[in-house]
XYZ file of C-alpha atoms in Angstrom:
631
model
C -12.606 -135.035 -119.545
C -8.774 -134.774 -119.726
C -6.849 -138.437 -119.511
C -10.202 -140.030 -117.846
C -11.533 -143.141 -119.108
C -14.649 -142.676 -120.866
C -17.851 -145.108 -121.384
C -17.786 -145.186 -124.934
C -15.549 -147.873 -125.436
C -12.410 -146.252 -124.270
C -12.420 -148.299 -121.733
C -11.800 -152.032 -122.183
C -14.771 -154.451 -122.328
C -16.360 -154.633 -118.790
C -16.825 -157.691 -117.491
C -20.065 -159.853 -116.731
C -21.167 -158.278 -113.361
C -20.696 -161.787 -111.333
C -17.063 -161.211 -112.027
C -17.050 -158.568 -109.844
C -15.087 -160.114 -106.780
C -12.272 -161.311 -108.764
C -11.311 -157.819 -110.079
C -9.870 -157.297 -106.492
C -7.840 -160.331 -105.958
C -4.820 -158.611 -105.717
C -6.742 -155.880 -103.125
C -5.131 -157.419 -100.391
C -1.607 -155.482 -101.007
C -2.990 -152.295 -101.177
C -1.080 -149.072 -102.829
C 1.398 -147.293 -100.262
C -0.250 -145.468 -97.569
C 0.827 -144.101 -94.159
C 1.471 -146.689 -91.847
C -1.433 -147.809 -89.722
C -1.290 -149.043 -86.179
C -1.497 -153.077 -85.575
C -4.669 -152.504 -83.646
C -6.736 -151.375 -86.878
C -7.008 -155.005 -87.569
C -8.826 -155.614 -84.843
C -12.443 -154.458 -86.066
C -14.474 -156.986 -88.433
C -16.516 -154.912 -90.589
C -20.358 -156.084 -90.029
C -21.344 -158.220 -93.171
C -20.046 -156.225 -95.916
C -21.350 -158.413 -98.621
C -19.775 -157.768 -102.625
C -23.088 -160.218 -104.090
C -25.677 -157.499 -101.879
C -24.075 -154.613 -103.719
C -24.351 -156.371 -106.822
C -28.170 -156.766 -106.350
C -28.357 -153.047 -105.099
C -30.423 -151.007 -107.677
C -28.284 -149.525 -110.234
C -29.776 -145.950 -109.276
C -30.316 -146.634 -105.692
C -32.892 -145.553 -104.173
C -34.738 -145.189 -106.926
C -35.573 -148.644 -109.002
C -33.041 -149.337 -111.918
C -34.178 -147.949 -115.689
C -36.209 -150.016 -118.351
C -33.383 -152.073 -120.085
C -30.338 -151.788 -117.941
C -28.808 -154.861 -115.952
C -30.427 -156.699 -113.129
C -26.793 -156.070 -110.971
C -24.535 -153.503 -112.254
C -24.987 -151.001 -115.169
C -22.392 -151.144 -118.031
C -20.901 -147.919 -116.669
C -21.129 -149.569 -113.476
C -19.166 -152.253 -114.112
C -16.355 -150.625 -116.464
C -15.980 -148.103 -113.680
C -15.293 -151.072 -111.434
C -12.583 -152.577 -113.520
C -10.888 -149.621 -113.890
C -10.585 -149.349 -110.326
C -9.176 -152.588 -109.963
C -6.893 -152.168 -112.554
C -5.521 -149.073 -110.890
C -5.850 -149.984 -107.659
C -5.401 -146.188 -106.777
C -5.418 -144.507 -103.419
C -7.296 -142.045 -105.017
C -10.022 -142.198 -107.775
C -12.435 -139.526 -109.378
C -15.368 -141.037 -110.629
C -17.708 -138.296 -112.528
C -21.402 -139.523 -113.258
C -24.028 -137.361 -114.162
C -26.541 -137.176 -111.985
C -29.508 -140.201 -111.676
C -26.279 -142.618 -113.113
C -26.202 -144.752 -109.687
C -23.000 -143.330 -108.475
C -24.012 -144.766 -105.034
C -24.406 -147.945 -105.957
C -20.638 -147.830 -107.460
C -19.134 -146.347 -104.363
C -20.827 -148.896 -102.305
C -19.386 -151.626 -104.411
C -15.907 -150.599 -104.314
C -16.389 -150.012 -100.575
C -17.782 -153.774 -100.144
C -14.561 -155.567 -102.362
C -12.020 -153.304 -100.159
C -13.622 -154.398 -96.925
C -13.679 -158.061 -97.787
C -10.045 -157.959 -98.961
C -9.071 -156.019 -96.142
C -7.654 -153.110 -97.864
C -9.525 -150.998 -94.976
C -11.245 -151.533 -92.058
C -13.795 -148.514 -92.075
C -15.530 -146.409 -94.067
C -15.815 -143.074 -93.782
C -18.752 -141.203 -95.862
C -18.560 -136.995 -96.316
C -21.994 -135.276 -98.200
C -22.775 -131.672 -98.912
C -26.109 -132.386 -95.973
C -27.729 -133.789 -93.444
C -30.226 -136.058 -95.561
C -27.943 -137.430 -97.788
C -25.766 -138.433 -94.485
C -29.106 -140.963 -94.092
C -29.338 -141.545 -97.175
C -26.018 -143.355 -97.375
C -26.330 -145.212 -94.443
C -29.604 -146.149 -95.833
C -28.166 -147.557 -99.174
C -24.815 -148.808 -97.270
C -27.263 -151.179 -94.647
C -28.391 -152.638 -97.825
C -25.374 -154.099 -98.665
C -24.198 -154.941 -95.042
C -21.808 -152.027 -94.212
C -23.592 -150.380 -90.822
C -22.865 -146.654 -91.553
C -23.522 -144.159 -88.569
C -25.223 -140.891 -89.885
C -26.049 -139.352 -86.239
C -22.658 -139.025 -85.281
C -21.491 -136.427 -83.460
C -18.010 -134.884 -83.171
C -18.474 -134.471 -79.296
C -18.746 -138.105 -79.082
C -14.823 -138.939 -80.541
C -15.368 -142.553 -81.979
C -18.289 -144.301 -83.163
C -19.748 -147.186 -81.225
C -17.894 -150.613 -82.382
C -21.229 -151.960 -83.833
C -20.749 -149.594 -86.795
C -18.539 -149.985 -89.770
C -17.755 -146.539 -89.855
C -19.539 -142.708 -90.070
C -21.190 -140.581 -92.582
C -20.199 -136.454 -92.153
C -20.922 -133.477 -93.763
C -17.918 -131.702 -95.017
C -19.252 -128.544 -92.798
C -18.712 -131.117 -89.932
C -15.591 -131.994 -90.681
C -14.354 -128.943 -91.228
C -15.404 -127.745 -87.730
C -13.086 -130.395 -86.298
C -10.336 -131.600 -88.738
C -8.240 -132.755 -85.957
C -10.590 -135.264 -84.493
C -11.133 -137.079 -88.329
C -7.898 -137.056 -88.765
C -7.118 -138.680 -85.737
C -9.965 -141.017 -86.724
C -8.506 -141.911 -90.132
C -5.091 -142.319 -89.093
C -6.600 -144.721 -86.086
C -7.819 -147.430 -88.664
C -7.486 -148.448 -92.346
C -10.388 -145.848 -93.769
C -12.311 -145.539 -97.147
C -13.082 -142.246 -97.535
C -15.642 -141.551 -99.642
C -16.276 -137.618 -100.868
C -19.771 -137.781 -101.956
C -20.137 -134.204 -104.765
C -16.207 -133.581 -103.784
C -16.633 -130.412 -105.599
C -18.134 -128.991 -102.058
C -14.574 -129.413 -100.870
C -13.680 -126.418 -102.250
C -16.640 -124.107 -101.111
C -14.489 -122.670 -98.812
C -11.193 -122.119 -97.960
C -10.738 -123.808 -94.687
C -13.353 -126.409 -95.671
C -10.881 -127.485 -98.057
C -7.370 -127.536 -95.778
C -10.062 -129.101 -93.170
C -10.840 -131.964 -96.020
C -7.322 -132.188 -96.798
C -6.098 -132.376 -92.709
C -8.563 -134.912 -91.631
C -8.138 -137.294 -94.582
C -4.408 -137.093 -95.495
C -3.646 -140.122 -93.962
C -6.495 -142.003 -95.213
C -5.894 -145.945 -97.097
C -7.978 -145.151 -99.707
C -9.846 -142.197 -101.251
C -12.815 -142.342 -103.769
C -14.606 -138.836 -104.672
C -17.838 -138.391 -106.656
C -19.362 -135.750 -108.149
C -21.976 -135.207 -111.305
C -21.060 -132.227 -111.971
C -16.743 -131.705 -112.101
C -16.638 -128.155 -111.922
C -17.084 -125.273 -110.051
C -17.792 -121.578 -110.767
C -14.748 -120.644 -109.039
C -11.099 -121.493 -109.003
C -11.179 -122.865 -105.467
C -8.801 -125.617 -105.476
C -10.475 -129.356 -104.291
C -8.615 -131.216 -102.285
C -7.349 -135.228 -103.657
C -8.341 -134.287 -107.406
C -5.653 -134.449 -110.280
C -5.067 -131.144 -112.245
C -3.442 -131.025 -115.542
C -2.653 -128.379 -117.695
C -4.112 -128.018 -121.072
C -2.873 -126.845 -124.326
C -3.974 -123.495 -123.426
C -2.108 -123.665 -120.166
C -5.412 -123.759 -117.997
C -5.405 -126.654 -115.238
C -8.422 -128.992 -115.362
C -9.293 -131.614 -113.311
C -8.786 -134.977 -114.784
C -11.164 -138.100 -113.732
C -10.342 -141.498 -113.683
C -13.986 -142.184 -115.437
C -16.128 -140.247 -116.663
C -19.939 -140.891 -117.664
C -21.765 -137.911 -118.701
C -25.462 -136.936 -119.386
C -25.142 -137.865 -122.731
C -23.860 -141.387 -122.895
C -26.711 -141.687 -119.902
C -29.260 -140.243 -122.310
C -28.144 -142.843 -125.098
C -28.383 -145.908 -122.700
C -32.047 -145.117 -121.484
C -30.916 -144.459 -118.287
C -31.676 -140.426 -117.589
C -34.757 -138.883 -118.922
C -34.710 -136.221 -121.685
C -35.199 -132.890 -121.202
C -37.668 -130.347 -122.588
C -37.261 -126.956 -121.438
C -40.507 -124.387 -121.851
C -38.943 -120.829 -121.597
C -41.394 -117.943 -120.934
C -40.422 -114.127 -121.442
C -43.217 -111.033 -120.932
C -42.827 -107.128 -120.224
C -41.482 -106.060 -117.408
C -41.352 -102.878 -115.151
C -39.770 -101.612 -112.276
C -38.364 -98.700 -110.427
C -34.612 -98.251 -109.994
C -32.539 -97.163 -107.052
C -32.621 -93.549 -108.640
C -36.312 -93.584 -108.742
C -36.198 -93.948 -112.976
C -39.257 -96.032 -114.092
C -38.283 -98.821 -116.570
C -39.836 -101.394 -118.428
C -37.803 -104.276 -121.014
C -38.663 -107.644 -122.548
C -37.439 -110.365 -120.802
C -35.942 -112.695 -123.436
C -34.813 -109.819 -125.834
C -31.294 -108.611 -126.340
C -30.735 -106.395 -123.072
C -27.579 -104.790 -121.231
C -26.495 -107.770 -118.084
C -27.749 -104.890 -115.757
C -31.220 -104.777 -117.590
C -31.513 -108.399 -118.209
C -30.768 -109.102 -114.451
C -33.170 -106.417 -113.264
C -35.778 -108.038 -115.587
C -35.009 -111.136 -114.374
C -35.515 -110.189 -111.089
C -38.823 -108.766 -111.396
C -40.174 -111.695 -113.115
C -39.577 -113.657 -110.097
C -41.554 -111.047 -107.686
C -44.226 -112.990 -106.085
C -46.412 -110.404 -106.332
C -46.104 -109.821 -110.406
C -48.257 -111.894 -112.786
C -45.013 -113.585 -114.468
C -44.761 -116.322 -111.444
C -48.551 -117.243 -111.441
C -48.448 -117.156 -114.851
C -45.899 -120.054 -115.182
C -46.982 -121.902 -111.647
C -50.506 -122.547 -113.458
C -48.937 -124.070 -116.780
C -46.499 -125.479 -114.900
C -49.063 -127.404 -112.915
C -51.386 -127.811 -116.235
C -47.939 -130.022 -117.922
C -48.145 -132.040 -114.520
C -51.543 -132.725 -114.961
C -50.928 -133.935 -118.626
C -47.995 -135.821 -117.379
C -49.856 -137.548 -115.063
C -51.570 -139.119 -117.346
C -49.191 -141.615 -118.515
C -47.127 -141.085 -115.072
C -49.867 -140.990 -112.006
C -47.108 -140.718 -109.472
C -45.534 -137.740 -111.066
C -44.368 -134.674 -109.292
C -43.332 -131.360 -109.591
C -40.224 -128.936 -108.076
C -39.916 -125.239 -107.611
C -36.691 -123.848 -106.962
C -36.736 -120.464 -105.697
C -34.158 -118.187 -104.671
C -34.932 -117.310 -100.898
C -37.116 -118.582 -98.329
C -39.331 -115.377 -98.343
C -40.082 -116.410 -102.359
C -40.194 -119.900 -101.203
C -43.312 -119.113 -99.236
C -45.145 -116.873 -101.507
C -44.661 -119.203 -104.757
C -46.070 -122.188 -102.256
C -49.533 -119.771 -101.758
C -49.860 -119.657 -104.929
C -49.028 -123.235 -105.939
C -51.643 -123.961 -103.057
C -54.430 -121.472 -104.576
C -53.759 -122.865 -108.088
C -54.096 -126.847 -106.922
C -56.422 -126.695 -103.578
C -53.807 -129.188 -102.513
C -50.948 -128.109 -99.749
C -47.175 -128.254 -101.359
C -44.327 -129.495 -99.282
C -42.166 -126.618 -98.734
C -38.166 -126.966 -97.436
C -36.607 -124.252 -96.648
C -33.193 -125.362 -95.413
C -31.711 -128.353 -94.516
C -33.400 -128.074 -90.665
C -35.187 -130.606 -88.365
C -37.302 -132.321 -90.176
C -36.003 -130.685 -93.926
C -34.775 -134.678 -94.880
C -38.085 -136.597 -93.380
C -40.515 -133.844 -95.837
C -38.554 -134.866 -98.458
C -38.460 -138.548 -97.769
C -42.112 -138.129 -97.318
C -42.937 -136.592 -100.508
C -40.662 -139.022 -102.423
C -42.783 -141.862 -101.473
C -46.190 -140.229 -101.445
C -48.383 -138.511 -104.400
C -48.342 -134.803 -103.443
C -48.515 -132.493 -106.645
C -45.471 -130.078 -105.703
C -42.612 -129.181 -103.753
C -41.129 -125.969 -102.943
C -37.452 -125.306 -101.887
C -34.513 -122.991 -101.917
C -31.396 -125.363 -101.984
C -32.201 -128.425 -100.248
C -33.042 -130.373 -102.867
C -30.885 -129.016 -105.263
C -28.417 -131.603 -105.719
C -27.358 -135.475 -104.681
C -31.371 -135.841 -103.394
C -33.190 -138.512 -105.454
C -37.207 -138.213 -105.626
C -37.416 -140.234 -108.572
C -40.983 -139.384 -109.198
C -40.040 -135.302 -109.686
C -40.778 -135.111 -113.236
C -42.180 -131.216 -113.961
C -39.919 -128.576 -112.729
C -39.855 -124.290 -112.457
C -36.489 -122.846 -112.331
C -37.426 -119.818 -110.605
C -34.021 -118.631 -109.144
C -31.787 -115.812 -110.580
C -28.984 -118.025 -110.197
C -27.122 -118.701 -113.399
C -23.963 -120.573 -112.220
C -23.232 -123.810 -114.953
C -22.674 -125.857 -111.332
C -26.023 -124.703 -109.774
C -27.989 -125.861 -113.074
C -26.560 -128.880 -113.616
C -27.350 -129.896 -110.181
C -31.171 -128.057 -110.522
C -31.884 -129.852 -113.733
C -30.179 -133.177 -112.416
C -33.183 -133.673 -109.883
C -35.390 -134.235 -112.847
C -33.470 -136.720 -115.149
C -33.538 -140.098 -112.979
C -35.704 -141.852 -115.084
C -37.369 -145.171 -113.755
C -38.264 -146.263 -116.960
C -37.456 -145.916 -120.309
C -40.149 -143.228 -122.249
C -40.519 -141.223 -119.316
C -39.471 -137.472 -119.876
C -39.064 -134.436 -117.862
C -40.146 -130.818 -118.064
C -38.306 -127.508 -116.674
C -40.199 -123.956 -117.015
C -37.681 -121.113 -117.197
C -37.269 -117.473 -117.725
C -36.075 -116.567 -121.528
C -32.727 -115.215 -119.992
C -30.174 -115.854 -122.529
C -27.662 -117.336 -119.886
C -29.764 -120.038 -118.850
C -31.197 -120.902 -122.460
C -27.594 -121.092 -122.800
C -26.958 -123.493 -120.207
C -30.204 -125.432 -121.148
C -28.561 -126.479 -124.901
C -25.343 -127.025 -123.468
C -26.425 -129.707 -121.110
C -24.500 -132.662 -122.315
C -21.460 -130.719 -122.831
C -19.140 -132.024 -120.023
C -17.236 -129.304 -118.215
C -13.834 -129.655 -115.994
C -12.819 -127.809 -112.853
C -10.196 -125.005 -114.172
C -8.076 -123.389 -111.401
C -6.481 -120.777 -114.090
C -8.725 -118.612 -116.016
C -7.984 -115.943 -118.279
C -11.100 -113.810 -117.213
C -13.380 -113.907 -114.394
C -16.937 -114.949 -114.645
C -18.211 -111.692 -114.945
C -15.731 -110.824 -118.109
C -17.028 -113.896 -119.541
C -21.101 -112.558 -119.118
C -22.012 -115.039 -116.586
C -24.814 -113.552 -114.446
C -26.163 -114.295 -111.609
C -25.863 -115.049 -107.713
C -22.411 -117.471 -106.765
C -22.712 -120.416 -104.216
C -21.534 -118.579 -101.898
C -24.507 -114.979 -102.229
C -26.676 -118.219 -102.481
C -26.024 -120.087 -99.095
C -26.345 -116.325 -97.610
C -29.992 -116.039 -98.998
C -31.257 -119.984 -97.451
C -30.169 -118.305 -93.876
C -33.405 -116.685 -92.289
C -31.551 -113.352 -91.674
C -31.057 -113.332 -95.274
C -33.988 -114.189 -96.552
C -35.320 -111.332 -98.867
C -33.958 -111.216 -102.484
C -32.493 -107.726 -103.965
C -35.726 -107.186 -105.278
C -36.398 -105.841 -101.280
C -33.144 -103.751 -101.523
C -33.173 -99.957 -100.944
C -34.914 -98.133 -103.400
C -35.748 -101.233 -106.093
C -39.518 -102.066 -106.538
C -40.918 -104.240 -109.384
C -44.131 -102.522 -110.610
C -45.647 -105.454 -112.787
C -44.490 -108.352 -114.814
C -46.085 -109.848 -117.801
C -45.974 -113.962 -119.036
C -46.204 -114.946 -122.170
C -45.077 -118.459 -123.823
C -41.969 -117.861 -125.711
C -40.324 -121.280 -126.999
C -39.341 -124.963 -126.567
C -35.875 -125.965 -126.144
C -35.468 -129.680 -126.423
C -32.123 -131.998 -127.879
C -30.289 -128.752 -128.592
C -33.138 -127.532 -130.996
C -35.864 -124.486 -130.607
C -39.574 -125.222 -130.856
C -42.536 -122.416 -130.824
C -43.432 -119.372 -132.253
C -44.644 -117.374 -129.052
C -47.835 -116.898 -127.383
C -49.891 -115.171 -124.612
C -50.328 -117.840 -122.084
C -54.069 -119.784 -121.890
C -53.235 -119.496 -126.616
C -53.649 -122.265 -128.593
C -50.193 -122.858 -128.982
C -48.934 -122.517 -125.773
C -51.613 -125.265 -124.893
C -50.440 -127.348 -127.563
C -46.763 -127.589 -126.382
C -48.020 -128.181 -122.554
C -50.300 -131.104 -124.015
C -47.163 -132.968 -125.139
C -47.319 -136.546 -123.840
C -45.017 -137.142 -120.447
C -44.320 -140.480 -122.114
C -42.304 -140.687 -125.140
C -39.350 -141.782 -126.673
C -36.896 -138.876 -127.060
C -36.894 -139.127 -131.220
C -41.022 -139.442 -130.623
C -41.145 -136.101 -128.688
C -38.823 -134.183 -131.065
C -41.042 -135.671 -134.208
C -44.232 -134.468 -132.189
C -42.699 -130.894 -131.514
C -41.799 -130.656 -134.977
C -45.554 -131.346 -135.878
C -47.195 -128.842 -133.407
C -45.122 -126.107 -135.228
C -45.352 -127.097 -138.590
C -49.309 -126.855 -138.018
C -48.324 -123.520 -136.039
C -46.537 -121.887 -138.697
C -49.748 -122.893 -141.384
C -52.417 -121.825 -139.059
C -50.696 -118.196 -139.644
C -48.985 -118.008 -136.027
C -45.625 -115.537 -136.785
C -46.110 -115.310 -140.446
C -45.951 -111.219 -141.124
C -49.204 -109.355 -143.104
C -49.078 -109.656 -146.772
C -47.035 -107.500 -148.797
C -45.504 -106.221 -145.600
C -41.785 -104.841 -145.568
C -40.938 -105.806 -141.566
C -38.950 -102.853 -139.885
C -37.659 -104.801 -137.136
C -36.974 -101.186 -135.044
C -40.493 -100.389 -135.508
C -41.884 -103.707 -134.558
C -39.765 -103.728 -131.536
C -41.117 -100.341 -130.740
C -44.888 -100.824 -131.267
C -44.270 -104.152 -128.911
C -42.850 -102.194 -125.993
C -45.650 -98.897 -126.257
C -48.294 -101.789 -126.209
C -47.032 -103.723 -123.136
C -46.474 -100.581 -121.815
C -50.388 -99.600 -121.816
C -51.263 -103.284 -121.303
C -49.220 -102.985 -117.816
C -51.197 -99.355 -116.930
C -54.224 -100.765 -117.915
C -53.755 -104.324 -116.270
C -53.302 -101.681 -113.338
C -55.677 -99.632 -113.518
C -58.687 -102.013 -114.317
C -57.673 -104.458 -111.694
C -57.409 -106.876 -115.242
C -54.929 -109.584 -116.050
C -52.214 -108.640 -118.646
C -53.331 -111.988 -120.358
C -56.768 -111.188 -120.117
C -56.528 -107.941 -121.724
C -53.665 -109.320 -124.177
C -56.798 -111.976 -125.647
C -59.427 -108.750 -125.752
C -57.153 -106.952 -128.076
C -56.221 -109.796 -130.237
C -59.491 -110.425 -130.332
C -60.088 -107.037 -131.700
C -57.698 -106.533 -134.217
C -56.721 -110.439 -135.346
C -53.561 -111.954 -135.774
C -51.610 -114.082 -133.700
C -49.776 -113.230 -129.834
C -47.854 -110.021 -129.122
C -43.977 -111.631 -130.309
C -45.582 -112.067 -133.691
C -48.087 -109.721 -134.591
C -47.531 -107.612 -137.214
C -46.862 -103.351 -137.435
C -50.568 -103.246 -138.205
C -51.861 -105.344 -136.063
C -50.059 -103.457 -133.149
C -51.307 -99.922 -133.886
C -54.510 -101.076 -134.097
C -54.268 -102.711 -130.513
C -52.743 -99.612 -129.361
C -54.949 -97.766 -130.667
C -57.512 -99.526 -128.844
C -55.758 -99.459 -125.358
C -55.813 -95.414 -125.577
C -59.328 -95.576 -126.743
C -60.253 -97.470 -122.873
C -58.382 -94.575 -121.055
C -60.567 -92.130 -122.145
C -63.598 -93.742 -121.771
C -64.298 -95.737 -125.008
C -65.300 -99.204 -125.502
């Protein structure tokens, strides 16, 4: 992060956390800012209270991580200092997510209170819940947020301390918040300030209604966006390269937080299979998913593996909910996520989460009536799964969400860091986390790249698309959660997936790749799902290590003896067989996995990605043999 000061020591040594108060002695002559009226000294905030922040849980709500400090985290409390050694009107604090970047905001907001810096507070989230969720955490520490307000009602009754918004609501009125903010001395705090740019006129609304404001404090875990969108109140400098980046004032990313104990680790099960569909033109076609393929293929692949009514989807729903169960173990409370890509999906992956656990999942479509009090309840209860399309998809904390499914054809580097941040907020140290994936290059991609920190570039030499990233922008996205846009492209004119095929591909986990393939219900893909869900990260990388160093001896992708490998040929033989598979799958009314074990059974060797020439034909051969009648 360009000119930010980072937790590794950049920063000088934080203080003990009961020092707290006395970084903002000198708060009381605040930086230049507009000139307020007299009257704004009239309101006494409620109780804010500097020693109830301290005591607030490092990762509010959630309880703090095994090993970190009974008040404020390290980062916590170097962040702090920093502040009030700046003493900025504006600050950009960048925390990955599960960090306790609440907790932060809330103390800042508590020391400028009781100095007087500002008189209210003024909180703007991407939603609804979080609005709550604020006010929630800000009671705690005696700041009376109001999360129902309204803009029809002007001003907020003089028992609060100030209002929580959503930047869609203050973008719908800039005028009336920035005749709030210029009314009193106001904190302003932009809660995943990256939203501010999500639109045009969302941003010159930001900008209009909190111009004027004392003091400004944005947060985000994730500093970048996947489009050059300007955000309002954040510092852009140019790099050597001539490419503007944002530049935070401290930075703590999903590394240092992995290092410290206080996010969980990762491991990421990706799953490819053959696919088929029919094109627009009517053409027939059928490719690997997780094998080199042209970004039109690869999407259309991708697509079809998501089709509720293909095999892929149950397929990874039924391990997905086996690795719960085995997580469970250690963790009893443990739950699991799927994020799917429109509400129509939404429903059908719920079905079949429902037929797979005899137990009802939450489901949340949108952020509607009653979206934030599912949520809320299936934070604090012991339902298996959730289903959603965006809600939860960033800035939520269930804690407890340890087992996840990416099933969305969205690809943006903002939309998974904010997807695979719901599963990281660890509670205590050992606990881990588990994503299931398509084998799409892009989001394997993504998946090893996850503690590389990214900045928010407004200049760009090529677009998105020149660079090969795939799939749907925030924008496509927000039009699929709306109910008049809720069927996928899959539903399009002319498109039809015809069948899609799971098997177990790989492990992905600390940047290295685990697994040699297998049909799904195979010994090996059983053996990766019965990893213990409570390990030390250098425990679960020794264990992986083990289950495919037994792999690789049992025979699993070792080629025939003697064999010369044509690589062409093999790739060949692999797509005639899942070809036939898929017809007879059809045909018989059987499983692709089903019928994948019968012929393995028949001719030996391991799963489809490493069987050998031989070994193919003879499954093949075997396949054409039950079309015509033999057994």
């Amino acid at each position: 992060m360009r000119g930010s000061t980072r937790s590794n020591g950049a920063a000088r040594p934080a203080p003990e956390p009961d020092q707290g108060p006395d970084l903002f002695a000198s708060l009381a002559e605040p930086a230049a800012s507009p000139a307020q009226p007299a009257a704004a000294a009239a309101h006494q905030p409620t109780h804010p209270s500097p020693s109830a922040a301290a005591e607030l849980s490092p990762a509010f709500p959630a309880r703090a991580a095994w090993g970190t400090a009974s008040n404020l985290r390290a980062w916590q409390a170097a962040a702090l200092a920093r502040y009030g050694e700046l003493q900025p009107r504006d600050f950009l604090a960048v925390a990955t997510p599960g960090a306790g970047k609440t907790t932060f905001a809330l103390r800042v907001a508590t020391e400028l209170l009781k100095a007087r810096v500002v008189d209210q507070v003024t909180i703007v989230a991407p939603t609804e819940h979080l609005k709550t969720q604020w006010a929630d955490a800000a009671s705690r520490v005696g700041i009376a947020i109001d999360p129902n307000f309204r803009n029809a009602q002007g001003a907020h009754g003089s028992h609060y301390d100030g209002v929580a918004l959503t930047y869609a609501q203050v973008a719908a009125n800039a005028e009336l918040h920035r005749r709030r903010t210029r009314g009193s001395r106001t904190l302003v705090i932009l809660d995943e300030v990256h939203h501010a740019g999500d639109a045009l006129s969302w941003g010159d609304a930001v900008r209009e209604a909190f111009e004027s404001a004392t003091r400004r404090l944005a947060l985000t875990g994730t500093p970048f966006r996947s489009d050059t969108a300007p955000i309002p109140f954040i510092t852009y400098e140019e790099d050597r390269d001539g490419i503007r980046r944002s530049r935070a004032d401290y930075t703590y990313g999903y590394g240092d937080a992995l290092r410290d104990g206080v996010v969980r680790p990762v491991m990421f099960l990706a799953y490819s299979g053959e696919m088929t569909w029919r094109t627009r033109a009517g053409d027939e076609v059928s490719a690997r998913l997780g094998e080199p393929l042209t970004k039109d293929l690869m999407a259309q692949a991708w697509r079809t593996a998501l089709a509720p009514e293909g095999e892929w989807i149950p397929a990874v729903l039924r391990a997905a909910d086996r690795r719960l169960s085995e997580v469970r173990r250690t963790v009893p409370d443990a739950g699991g996520l799927v994020i799917a890509t429109d509400q129509a999906s939404a429903r059908a992956y719920a079905a079949q989460l429902r037929a797979v656990t005899r137990e009802e999942p939450v489901v949340v479509l949108s952020d509607d009536d009653g979206a934030g009090e599912r949520i809320e309840a299936f934070s604090a209860g012991r339902q298996r799964w959730m289903v959603a399309v965006r809600m939860v998809s960033e800035g939520v904390d269930v804690p407890r969400l340890a087992v996840g499914v990416y099933a969305t054809a969205t690809a943006t580097p903002l939309f998974f860091a904010q997807a695979v941040g719901r599963f990281v907020r660890a509670r205590r140290r050992g606990e881990t986390a588990s994503v299931f994936l398509p084998s799409v290059a892009v989001l394997l991609g993504l998946a090893s790249e996850l503690e590389v920190e990214r900045d928010h570039a407004l200049d760009r030499p090529a677009s998105a698309a020149e660079n090969g990233e795939t799939g749907l922008d925030d924008a496509a996205l927000e039009r699929a959660n709306r109910a008049e846009s809720a069927s996928s492209d899959l539903d399009g004119p002319g498109f039809q997936a015809l069948a899609a095929q799971a098997t177990f591909d790989h492990v992905l986990f600390d940047g290295d790749q685990f697994g040699t393939g297998g049909d799904i219900g195979s010994d090996v893909e059983s053996d990766f799902l019965a990893i213990p869900g409570f390990m030390e990260t250098h425990e679960v990388s020794s264990t992986l290590r083990a289950r495919q160093a037994a792999h690789m001896r049992a025979g699993h992708g070792a080629a025939g003896p003697g064999e010369v490998v044509d690589h062409r040929e093999i790739a060949r033989l692999r797509k005639e067989l899942n070809q036939l598979v898929s017809a007879w799958a059809r045909r018989s009314g059987t499983p692709h996995a089903v019928v994948h074990t019968r012929l393995r059974q028949h001719s030996g060797g391991g799963e489809v990605p490493v069987a050998n020439a031989e070994q193919l034909r003879t499954r093949i051969d075997k396949v054409r043999a039950w079309f015509v009648g033999q057994r």
